[in-house]
Coordinates of C-alpha atoms in Angstrom, one line a residue:
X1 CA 0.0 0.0 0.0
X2 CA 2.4 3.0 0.7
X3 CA 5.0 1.5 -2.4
X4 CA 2.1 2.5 -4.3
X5 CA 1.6 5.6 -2.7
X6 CA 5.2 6.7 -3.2
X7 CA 4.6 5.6 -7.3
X8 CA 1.5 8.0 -7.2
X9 CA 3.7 10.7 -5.5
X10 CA 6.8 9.7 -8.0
X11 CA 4.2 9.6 -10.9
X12 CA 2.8 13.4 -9.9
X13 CA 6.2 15.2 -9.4
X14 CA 7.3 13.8 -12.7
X15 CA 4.5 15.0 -14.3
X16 CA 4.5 18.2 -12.5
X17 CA 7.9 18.8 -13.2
X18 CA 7.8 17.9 -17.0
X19 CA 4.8 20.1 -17.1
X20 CA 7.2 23.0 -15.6
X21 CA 10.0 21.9 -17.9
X22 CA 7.5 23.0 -20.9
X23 CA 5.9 25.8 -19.4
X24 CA 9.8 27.0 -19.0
X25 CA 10.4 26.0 -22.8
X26 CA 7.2 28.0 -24.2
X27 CA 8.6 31.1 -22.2
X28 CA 10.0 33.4 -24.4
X29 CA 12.9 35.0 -22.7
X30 CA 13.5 38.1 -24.4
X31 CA 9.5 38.9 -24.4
X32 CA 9.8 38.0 -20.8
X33 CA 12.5 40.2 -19.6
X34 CA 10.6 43.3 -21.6
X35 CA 7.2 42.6 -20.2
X36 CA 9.1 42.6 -16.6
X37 CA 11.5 45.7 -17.0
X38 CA 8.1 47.5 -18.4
X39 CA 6.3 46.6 -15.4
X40 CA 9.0 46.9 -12.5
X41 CA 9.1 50.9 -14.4
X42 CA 5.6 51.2 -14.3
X43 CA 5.1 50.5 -10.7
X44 CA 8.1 52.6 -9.8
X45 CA 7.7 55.5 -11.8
X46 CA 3.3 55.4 -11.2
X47 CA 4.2 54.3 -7.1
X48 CA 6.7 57.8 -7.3
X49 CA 4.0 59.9 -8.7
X50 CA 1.3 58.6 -6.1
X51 CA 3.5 59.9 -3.6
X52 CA 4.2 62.9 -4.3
X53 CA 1.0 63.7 -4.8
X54 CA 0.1 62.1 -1.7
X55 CA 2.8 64.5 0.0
X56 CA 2.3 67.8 -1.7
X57 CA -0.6 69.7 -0.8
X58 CA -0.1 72.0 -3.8
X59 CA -0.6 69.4 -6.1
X60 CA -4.1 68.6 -5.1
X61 CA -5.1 70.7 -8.3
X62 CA -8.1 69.3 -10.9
X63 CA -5.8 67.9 -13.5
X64 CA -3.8 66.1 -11.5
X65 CA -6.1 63.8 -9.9
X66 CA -6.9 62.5 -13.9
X67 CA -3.3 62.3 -13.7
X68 CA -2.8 60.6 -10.0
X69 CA -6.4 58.1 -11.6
X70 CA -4.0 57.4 -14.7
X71 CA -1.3 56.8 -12.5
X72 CA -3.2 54.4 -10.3
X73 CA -4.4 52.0 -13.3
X74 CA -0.8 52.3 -15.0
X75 CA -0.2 51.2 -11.6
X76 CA -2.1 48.4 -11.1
X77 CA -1.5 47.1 -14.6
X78 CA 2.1 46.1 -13.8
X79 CA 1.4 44.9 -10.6
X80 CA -1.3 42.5 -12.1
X81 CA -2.2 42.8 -15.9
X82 CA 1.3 42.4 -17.5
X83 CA 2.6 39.0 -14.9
X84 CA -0.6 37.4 -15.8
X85 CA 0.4 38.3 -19.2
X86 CA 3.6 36.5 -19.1
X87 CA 1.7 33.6 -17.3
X88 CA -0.7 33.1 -20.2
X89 CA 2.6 33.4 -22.8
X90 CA 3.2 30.0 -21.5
X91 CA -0.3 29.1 -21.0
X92 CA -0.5 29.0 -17.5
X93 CA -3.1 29.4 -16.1
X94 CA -4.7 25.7 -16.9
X95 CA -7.7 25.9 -14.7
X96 CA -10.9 27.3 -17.0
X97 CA -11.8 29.7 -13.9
X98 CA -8.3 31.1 -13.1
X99 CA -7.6 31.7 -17.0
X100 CA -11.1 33.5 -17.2
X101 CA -10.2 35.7 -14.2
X102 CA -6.8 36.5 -15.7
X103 CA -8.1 37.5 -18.9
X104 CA -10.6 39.4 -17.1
X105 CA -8.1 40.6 -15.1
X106 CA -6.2 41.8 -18.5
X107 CA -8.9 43.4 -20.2
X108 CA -10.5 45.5 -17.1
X109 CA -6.9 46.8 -16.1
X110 CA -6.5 48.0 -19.6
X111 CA -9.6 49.4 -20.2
X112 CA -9.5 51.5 -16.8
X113 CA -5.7 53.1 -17.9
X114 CA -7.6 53.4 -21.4
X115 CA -10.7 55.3 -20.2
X116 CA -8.2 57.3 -17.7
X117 CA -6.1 58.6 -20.7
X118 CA -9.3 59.4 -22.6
X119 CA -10.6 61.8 -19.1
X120 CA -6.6 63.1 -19.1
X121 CA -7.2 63.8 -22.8
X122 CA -11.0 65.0 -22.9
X123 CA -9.8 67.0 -20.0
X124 CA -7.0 69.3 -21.5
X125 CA -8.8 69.3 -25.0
X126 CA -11.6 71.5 -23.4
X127 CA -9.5 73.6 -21.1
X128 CA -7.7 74.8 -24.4
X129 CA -10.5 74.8 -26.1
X130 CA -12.6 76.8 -23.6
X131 CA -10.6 78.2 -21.4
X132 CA -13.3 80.8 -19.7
X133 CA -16.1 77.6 -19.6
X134 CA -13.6 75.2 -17.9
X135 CA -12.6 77.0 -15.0
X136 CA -16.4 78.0 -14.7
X137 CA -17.4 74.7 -14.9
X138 CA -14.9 72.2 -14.2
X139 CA -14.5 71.9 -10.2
X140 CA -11.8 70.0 -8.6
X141 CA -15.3 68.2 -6.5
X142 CA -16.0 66.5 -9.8
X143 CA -12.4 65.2 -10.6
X144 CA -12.5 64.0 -7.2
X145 CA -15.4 62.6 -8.0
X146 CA -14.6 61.0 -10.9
X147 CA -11.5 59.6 -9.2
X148 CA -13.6 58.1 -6.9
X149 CA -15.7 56.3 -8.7
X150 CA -12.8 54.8 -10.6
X151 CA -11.1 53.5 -7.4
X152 CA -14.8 52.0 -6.4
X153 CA -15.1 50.5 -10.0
X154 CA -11.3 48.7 -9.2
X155 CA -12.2 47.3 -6.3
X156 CA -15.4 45.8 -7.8
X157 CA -13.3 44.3 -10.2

């Protein structure tokens, strides 16, 4: 009985580690290395502009907080979004409901930074546009509301 429960053990860390083995094999190393050196930047550079804004009182202007929201899901995407994109290079994950929530994962990260460079955009378009009507209309209340909704739609995500 345990000789052929030491098999079964021998039998799965073969298998797992073959399964590693070719998971290593599919990874494309020079893809690999960019995807990580993109996202150790992006959380460095999008961690550093958090903070200062987080620290400097005189930054707490309307157009910065579509900047600090842009920041936030540039942020978030290369904490999560681009590893789970080198995971599925190599076609991890293999469980139907962990490669659904990665790829859900993938496409709501992108789509927040998207919509958040489209506000930063929209934003400065119509401040050069109409200068007089933007600072009339435009409060820092509704960037800060806008930025709160976007952290409220990450967290249901």
């Amino acid at each position: 009985m345990q000789n052929h429960h030491q098999q079964q053990q021998q039998h799965e860390s073969s298998s797992s580690s073959s399964w590693f083995q070719s998971a290593v094999e599919q990874l494309n190393v020079p893809y690999a290395l960019c995807e990580a050196l993109v996202a150790i930047c992006a959380v460095i550079g999008n961690g550093l502009v958090i903070l200062v804004f987080a620290r400097e009182r005189k930054l707490r202007r309307r157009t910065n907080y579509y900047i600090i929201s842009l920041a936030t899901a540039d942020l978030l995407v290369g904490l999560f979004a681009i590893p789970f994109a080198i995971l599925a290079s190599v076609g991890l994950p293999t469980n139907l409901h962990a490669c659904l929530f990665t790829v859900s994962l993938l496409v709501v990260l992108c789509t927040i930074s998207i919509f958040c460079l489209v506000a930063v955009s929209v934003d400065r378009y119509w401040a050069i546009l109409h200068p007089m009507g933007y600072s009339r209309t435009v409060r820092t209340k509704t960037a800060i509301g806008e930025f709160e909704l976007h952290r409220e739609c990450e967290k249901r995500s």
